[in-house]
XYZ file of N, CA and C in Angstrom:
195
model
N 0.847 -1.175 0.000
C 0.000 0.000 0.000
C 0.892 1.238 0.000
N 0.537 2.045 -0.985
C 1.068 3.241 -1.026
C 0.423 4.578 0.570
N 1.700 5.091 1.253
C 0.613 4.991 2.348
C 1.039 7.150 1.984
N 1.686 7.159 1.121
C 1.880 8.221 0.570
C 1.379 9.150 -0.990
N 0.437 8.345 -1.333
C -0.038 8.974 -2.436
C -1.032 9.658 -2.279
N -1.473 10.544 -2.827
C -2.158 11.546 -2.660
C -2.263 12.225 -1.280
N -0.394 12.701 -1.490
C 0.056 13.688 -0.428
C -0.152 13.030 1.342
N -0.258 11.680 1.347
C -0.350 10.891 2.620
C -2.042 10.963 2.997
N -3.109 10.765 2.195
C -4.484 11.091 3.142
C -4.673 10.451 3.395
N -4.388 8.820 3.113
C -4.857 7.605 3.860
C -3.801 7.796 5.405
N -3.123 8.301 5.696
C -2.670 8.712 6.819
C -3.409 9.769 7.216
N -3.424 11.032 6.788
C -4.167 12.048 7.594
C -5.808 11.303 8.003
N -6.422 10.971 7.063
C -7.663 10.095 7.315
C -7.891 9.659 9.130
N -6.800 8.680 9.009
C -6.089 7.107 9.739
C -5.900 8.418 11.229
N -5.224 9.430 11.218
C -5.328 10.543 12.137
C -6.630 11.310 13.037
N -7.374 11.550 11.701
C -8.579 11.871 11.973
C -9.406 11.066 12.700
N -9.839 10.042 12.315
C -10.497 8.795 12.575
C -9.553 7.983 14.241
N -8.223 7.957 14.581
C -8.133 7.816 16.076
C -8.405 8.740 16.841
N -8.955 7.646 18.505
C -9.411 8.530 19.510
C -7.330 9.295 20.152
N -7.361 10.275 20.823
C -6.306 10.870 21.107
C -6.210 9.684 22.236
N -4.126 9.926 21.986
C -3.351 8.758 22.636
C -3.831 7.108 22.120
N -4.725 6.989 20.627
C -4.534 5.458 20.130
C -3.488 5.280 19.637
N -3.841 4.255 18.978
C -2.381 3.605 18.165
C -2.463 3.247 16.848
N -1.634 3.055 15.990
C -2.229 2.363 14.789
C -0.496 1.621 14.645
N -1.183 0.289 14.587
C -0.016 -0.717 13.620
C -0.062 -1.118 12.891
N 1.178 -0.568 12.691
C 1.753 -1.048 10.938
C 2.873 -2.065 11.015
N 2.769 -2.994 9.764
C 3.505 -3.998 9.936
C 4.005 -4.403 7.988
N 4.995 -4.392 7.844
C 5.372 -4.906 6.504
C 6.559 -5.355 6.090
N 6.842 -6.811 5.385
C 7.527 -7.368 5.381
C 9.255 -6.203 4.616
N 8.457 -5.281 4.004
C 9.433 -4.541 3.453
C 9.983 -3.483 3.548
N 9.449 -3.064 4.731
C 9.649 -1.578 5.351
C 10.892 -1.309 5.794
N 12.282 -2.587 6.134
C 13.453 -1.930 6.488
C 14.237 -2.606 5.176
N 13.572 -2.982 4.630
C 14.502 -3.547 3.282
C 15.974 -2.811 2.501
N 17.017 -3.234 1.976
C 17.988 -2.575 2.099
C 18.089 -1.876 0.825
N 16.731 -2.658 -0.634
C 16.284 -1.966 -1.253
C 16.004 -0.284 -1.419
N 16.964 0.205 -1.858
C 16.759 2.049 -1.785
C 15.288 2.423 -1.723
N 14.526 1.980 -2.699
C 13.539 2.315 -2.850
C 12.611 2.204 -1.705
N 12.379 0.788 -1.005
C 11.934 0.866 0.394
C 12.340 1.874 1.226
N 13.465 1.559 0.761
C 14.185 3.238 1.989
C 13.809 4.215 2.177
N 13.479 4.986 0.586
C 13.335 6.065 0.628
C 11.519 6.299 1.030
N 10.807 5.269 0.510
C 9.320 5.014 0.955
C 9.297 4.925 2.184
N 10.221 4.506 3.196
C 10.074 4.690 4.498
C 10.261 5.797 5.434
N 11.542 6.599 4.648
C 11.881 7.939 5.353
C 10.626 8.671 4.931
N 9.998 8.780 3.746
C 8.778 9.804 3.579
C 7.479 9.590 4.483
N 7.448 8.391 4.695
C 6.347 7.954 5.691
C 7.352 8.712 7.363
N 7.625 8.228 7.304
C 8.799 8.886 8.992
C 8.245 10.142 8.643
N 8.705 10.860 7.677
C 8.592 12.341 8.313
C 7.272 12.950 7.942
N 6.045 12.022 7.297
C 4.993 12.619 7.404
C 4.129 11.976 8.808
N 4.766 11.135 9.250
C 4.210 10.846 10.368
C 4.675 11.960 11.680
N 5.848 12.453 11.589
C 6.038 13.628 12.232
C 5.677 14.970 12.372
N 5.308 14.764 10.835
C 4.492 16.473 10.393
C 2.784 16.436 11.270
N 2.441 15.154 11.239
C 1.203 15.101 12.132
C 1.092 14.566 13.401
N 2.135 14.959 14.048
C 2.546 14.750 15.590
C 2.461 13.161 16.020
N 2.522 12.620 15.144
C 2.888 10.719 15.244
C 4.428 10.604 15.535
N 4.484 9.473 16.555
C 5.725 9.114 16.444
C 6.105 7.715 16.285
N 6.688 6.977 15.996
C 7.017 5.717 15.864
C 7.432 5.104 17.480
N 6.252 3.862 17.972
C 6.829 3.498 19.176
C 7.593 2.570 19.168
N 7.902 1.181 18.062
C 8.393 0.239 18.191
C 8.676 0.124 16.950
N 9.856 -0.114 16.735
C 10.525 -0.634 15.217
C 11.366 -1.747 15.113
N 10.949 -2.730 15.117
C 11.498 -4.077 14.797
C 12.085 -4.477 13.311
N 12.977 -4.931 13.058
C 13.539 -5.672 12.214
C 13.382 -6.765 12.168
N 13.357 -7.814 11.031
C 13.204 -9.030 11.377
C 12.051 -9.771 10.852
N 11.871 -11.523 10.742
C 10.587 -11.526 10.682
C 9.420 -11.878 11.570
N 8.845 -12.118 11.409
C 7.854 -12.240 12.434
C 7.421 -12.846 13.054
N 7.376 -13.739 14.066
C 7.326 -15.301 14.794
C 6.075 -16.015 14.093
């Protein structure tokens, strides 16, 4: 899922729609991939999650039990 197209609104949405102090998890097999392209899809998600006062609580590497 593109969680950045059309300027991130399935995020701002995903913002709107939690009660204050929820959570939302995200989970994807490709998100620390060493693939540039993941990379760079991940730093843009990072810093639009910052622009809307989100922060990342847990970042795991790895796969998944």
């Amino acid at each position: 899922m593109d969680w950045l197209q059309r300027d991130g609104i399935l995020l701002l949405e995903l913002d709107r729609l939690l009660r204050p102090g929820g959570y939302f998890v995200y989970t994807s097999p490709e998100a620390y991939a060493l693939d540039p392209k993941n990379r760079r899809i991940w730093n843009a998600m990072s810093d639009l999650l910052k622009r809307i006062c989100w922060r990342v609580v847990v970042k795991k590497d790895g796969p998944s039990p």
